[in-house]
XYZ file of C-alpha atoms in Angstrom:
414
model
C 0.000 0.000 0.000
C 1.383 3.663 -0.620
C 0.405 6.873 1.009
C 0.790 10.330 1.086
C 0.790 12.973 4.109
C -2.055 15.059 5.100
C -4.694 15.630 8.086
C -7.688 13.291 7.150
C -7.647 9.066 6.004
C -8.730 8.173 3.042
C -8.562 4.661 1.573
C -9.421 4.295 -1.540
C -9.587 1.719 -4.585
C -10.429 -0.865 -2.324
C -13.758 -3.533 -2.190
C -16.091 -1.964 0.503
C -18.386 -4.235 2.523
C -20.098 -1.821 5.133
C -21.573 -4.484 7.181
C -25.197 -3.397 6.186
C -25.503 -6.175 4.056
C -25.916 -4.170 0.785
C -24.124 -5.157 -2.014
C -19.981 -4.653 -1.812
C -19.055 -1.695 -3.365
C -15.785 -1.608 -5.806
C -13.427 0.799 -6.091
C -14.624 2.382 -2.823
C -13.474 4.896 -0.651
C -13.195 5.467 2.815
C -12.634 8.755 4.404
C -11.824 8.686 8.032
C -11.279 12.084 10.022
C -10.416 11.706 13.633
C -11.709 8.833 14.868
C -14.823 8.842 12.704
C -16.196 7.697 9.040
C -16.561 11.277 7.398
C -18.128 9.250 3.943
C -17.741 5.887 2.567
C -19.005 4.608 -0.987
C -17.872 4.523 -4.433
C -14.836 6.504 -5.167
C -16.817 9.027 -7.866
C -19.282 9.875 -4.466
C -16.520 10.576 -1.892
C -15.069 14.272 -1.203
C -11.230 13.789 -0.259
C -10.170 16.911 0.929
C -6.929 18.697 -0.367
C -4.080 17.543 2.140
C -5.413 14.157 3.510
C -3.793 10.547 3.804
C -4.765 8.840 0.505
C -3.536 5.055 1.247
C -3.971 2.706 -2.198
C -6.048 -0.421 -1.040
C -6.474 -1.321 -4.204
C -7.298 -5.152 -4.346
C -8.333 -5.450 -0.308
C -11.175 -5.332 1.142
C -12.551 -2.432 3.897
C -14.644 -3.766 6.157
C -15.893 -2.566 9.924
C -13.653 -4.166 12.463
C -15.457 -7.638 13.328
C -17.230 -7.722 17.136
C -17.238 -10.921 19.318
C -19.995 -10.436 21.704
C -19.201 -13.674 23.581
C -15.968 -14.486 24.738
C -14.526 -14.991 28.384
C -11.241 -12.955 29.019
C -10.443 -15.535 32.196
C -6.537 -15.847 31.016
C -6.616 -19.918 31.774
C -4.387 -22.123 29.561
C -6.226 -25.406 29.963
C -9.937 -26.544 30.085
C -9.174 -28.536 33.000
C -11.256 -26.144 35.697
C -8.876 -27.355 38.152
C -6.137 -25.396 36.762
C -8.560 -22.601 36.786
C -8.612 -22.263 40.120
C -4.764 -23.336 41.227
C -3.163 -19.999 38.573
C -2.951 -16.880 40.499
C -5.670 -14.758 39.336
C -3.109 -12.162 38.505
C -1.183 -13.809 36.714
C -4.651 -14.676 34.550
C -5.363 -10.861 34.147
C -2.282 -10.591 32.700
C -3.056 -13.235 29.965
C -6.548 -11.932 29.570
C -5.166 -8.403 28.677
C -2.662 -10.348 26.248
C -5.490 -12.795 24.514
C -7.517 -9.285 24.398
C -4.711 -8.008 22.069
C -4.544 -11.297 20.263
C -8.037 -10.472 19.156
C -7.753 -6.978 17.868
C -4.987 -8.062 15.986
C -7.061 -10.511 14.457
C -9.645 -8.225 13.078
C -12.066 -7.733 16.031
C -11.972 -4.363 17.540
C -14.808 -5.305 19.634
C -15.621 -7.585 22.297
C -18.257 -8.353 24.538
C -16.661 -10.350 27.641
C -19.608 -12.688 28.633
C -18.208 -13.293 32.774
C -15.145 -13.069 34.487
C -13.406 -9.868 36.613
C -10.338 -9.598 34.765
C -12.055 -8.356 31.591
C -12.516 -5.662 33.691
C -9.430 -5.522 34.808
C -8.043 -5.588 31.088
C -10.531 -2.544 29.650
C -9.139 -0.341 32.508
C -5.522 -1.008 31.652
C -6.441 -0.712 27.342
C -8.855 2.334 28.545
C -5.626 3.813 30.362
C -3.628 4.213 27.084
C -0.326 1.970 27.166
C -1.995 -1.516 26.538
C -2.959 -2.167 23.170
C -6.766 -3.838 22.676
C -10.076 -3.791 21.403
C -13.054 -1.857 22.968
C -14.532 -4.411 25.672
C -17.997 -4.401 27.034
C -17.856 -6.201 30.464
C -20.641 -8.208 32.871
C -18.189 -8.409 35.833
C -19.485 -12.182 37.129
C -22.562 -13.826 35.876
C -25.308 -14.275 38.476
C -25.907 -18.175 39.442
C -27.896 -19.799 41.613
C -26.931 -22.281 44.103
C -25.734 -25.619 42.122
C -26.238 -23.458 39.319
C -24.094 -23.253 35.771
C -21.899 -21.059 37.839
C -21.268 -22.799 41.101
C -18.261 -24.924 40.675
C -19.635 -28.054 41.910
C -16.461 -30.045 42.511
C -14.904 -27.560 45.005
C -16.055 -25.877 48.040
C -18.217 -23.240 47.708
C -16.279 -20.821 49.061
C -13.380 -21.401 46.509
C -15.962 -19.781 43.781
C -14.936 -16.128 44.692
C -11.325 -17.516 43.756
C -12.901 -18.531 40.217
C -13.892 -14.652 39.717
C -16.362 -15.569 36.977
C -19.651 -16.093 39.127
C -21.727 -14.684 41.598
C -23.792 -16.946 43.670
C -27.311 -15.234 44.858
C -30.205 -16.956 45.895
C -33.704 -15.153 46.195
C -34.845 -12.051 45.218
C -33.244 -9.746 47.370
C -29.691 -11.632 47.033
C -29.972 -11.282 43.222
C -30.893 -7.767 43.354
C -27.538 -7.076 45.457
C -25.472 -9.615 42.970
C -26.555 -7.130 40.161
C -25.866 -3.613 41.674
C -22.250 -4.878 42.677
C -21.328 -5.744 39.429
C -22.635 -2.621 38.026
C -20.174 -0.965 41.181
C -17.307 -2.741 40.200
C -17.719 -1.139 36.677
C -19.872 -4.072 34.321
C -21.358 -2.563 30.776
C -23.944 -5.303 30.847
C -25.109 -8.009 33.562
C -25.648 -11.576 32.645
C -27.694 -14.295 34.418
C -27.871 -18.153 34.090
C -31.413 -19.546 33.634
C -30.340 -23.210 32.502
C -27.866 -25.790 33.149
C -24.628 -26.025 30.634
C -21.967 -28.210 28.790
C -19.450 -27.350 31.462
C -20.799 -27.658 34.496
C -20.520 -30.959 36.621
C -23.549 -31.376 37.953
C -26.662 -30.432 35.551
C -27.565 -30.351 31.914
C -28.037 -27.541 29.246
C -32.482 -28.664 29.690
C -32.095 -28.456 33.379
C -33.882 -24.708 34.321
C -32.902 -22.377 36.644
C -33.605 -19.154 38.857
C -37.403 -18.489 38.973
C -39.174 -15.891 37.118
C -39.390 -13.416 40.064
C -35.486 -13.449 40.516
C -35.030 -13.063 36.968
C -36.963 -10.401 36.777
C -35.627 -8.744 39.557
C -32.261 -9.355 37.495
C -33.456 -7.236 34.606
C -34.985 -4.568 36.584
C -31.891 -3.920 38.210
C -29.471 -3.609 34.764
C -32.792 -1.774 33.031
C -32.592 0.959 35.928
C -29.049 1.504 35.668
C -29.342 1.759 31.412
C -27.784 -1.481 30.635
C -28.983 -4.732 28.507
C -29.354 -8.148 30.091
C -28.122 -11.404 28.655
C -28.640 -15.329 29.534
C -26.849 -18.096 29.411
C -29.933 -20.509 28.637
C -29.840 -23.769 26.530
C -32.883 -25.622 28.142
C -36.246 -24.934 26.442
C -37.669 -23.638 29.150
C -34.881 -21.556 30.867
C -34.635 -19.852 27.575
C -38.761 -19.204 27.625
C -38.469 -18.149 31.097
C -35.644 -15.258 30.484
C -37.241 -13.702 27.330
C -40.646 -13.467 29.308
C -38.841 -12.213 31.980
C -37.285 -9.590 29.732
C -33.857 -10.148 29.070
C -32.044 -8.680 25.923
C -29.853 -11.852 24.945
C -29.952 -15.161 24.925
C -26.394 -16.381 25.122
C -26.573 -20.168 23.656
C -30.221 -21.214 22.429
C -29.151 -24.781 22.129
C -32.799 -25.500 22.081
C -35.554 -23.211 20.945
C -39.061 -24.611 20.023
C -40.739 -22.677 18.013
C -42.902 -21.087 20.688
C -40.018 -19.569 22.389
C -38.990 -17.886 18.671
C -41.846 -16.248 17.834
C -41.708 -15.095 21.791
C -37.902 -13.476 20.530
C -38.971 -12.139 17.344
C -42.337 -10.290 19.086
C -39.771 -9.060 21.816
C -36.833 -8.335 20.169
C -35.021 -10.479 21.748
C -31.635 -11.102 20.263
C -29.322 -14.518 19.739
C -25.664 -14.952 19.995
C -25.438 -19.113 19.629
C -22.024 -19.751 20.315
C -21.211 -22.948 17.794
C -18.105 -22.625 17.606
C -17.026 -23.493 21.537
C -19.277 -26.628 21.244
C -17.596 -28.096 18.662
C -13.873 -27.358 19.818
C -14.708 -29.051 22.932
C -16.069 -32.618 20.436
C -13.171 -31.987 18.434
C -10.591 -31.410 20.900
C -11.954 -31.266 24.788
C -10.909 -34.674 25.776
C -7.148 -33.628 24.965
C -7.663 -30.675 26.862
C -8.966 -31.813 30.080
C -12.661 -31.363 29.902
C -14.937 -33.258 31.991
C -15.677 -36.813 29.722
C -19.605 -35.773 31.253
C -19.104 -32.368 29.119
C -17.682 -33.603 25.895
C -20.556 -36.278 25.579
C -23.341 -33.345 26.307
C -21.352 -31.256 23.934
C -21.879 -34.085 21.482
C -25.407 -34.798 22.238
C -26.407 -30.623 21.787
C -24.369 -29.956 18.581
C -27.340 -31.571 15.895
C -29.800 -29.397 17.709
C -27.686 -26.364 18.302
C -27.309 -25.804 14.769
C -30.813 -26.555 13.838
C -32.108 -24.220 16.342
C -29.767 -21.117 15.251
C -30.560 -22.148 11.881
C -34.473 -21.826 12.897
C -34.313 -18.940 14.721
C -32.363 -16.853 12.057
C -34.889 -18.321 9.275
C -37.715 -16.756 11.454
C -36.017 -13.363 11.673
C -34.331 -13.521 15.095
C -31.678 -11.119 15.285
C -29.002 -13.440 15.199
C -25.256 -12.075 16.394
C -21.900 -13.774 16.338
C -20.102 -15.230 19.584
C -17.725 -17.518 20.014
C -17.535 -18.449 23.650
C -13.459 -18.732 23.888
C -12.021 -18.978 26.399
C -8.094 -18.714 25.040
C -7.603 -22.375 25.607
C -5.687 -24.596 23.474
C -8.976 -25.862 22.506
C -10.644 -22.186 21.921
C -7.857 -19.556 21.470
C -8.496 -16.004 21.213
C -7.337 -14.740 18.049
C -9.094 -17.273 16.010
C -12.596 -16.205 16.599
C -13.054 -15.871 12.925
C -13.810 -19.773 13.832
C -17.900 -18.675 14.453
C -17.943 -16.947 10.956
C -16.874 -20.485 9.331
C -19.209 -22.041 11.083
C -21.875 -19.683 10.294
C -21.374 -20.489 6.585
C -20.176 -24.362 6.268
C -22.159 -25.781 8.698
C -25.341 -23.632 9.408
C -25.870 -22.445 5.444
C -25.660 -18.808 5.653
C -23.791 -16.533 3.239
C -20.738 -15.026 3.576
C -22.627 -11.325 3.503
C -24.851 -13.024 6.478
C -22.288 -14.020 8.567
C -20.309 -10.646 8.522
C -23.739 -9.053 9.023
C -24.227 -11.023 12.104
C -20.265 -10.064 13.250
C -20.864 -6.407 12.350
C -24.181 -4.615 12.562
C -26.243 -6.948 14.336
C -23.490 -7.250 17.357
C -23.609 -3.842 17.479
C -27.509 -4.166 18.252
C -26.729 -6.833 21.206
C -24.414 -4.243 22.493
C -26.702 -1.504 22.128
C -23.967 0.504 20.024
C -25.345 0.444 16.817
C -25.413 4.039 16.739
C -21.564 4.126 17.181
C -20.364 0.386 15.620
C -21.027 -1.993 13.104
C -21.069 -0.451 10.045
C -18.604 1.707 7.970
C -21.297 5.128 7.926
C -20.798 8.324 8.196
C -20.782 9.398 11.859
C -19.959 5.799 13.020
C -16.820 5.200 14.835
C -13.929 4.405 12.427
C -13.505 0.917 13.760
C -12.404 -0.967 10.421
C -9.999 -3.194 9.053
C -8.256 -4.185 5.423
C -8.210 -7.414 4.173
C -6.336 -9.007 1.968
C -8.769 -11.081 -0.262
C -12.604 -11.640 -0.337
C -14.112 -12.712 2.314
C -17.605 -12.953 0.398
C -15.802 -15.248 -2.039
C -13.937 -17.458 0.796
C -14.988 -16.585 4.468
C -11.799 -18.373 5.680
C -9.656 -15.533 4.267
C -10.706 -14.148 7.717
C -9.728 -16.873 9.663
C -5.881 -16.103 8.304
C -3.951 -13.408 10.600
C -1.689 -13.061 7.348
C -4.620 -11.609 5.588
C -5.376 -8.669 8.441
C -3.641 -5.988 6.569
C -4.683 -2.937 8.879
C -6.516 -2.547 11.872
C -7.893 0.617 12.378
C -9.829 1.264 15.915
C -11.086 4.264 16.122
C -9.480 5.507 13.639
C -5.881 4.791 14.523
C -3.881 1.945 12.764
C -2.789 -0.376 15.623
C 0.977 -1.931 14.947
């Protein structure tokens, strides 16, 4: 790429896909000033002032930087839980501001940390200058019941606050107090479990949990303080239970009935289905110390777990992109392009759909799609070059090599 020296970015002669799912635009141009799109769109419609960066992309594509609304930033190294608990959780901050980097270097400029307190730690120290990373949106622990998802069942439960990834509350007034400290300790977003899981010990993804009137209380709390709700929920009826209830997301959906989808569309309700965690822990869990109990759930869900994303998006459920990664060997961050492939070989969407689902509809389970998502004027200049097309071969996104430039908010990051 060549450039020239002046005040405002322009990139131009490139193949523009602005995450909006309209057609891709050649020979496009994108005009960044600051850290926001000034224009984007073919290169006979855009103004490039006298003076300004003109960088040849001629032959790459511009794209807005990708969003992965569900990983966990817990800085493990194994999916033994064990080893969870025995690493200083330090020492795992340390890692999770590291695998945080590994992802904007990737492509995603964006992520939505799903549980665990040293996300938070992570967006203070990227938020404080000298730590390179993508913009994080943080839930501080997930609220669990008792023997819930997020009680570690195989230790004592006092060794949870150790874990730093859930909150046990039981009752009303317990869950009420769970969500205000997470919003003190500095969460974007609160999220609940109203099922069982894959990972835990001692229930299954069908198994429901919390009753209405604590979930409820849940969402009351994170609506009063201006902040969207999500839900781990796999069960049927744990996943019925949280969109009555009034929660934004449903993390998961392993299985939706159709009752429960027309419930999402009518509501709003949004879907981040997490397919690629599920099947790195059939492909590769037993190697990596899983549970043998969670690989064989993880292989009983996966048939449904498509079907029902596949369902759900059919219907016109806003579907978003997470991966659930949690930087193991098995699920390492910087290859959460792994969700878009999934998306299109295994599901049946397009490439277009898949992006859209990474791009502007993330920004919608965020809440920030008047700021992300989509290469707009106004919009935050969150974008990236790539080298090939992605709407021709997805994977080219799965390739670091191909990541040309990352720009987040409007900088290029080294």
């Amino acid at each position: 790429m060549s450039e020239s020296k002046g005040s405002a970015i322009a990139l131009v002669g490139g193949r523009l896909i602005d995450g909006t799912g309209s057609a891709p635009v050649p020979n496009a141009t994108v005009l960044v000033d600051g850290d926001k799109i000034q224009q984007a769109g073919p290169a006979g419609q855009v103004q490039v002032p006298a003076g300004a960066d003109r960088i040849d992309v001629t032959g790459k594509t511009l794209m807005p930087g990708l969003i992965d609304a569900h990983v966990h930033l817990l800085g493990i190294k194994s999916m033994n839980q064990m080893t969870w608990l025995i690493d200083e959780p330090h020492l795992r901050t340390i890692r999770a501001a590291v695998d945080a980097w590994r992802c904007l270097d990737a492509g995603f400029t964006t992520l939505r940390d799903a549980g665990g307190m040293m996300a938070i730690y992570a967006k203070q120290a990227i938020e404080e200058g000298p730590v390179p990373g993508p913009w994080i949106v943080t839930s501080g622990r997930v609220i669990s019941q008792t023997a819930g998802h997020g009680d570690w069942h195989f230790v004592p439960v006092e060794w949870n606050e150790r874990m730093q990834l859930g909150r046990l509350a039981d009752g009303v007034p317990e869950v009420r107090k769970a969500a205000r400290e997470q919003l003190r300790e500095g969460a974007d977003m609160l999220k609940i479990f109203t099922t069982g899981g894959v990972m835990s010990e001692k229930d299954k993804p069908t198994t429901c949990q919390y009753s209405m009137d604590e979930i409820r209380a849940f969402v009351e709390e994170a609506h009063n303080a201006g902040v969207r709700t999500g839900s781990h929920a796999q069960g049927t009826q744990g996943i019925k239970n949280a969109v009555l209830a009034g929660v934004d997301n449903i993390d998961h959906g392993i299985y939706l009935d159709d009752e429960v989808i027309e419930l999402m569309v009518e509501r709003g309700t949004t879907l981040l289905p997490t397919l690629a965690v599920v099947d790195a822990i059939v492909r590769h869990g037993r190697e990596d110390g899983v549970l043998e109990s969670s690989v064989r759930k993880a292989e009983r869900v996966q048939v449904a777990h498509i079907e029902s994303f596949r369902n759900a998006f059919a219907a016109g459920v806003t579907c978003g992109l997470g991966t659930d990664y949690l930087s193991a060997p098995t699920s390492p961050m910087g290859a959460n392009a792994d969700e878009l492939l999934m998306y299109v070989n295994k599901v049946g969407l397009s490439p277009m759909e898949a992006i859209v689902c990474a791009t502007r509809n993330n920004a919608l389970v965020l809440g920030l799609q008047d700021k992300i998502g989509t290469l707009e004027a106004g919009k935050q200049a969150d974008l990236i070059v790539v080298d090939g097309d992605p709407l021709a071969d997805i994977s080219v996104l799965r390739n670091r090599e191909n990541i040309v430039v990352v720009y987040k908010g409007g900088e290029a990051i080294p």
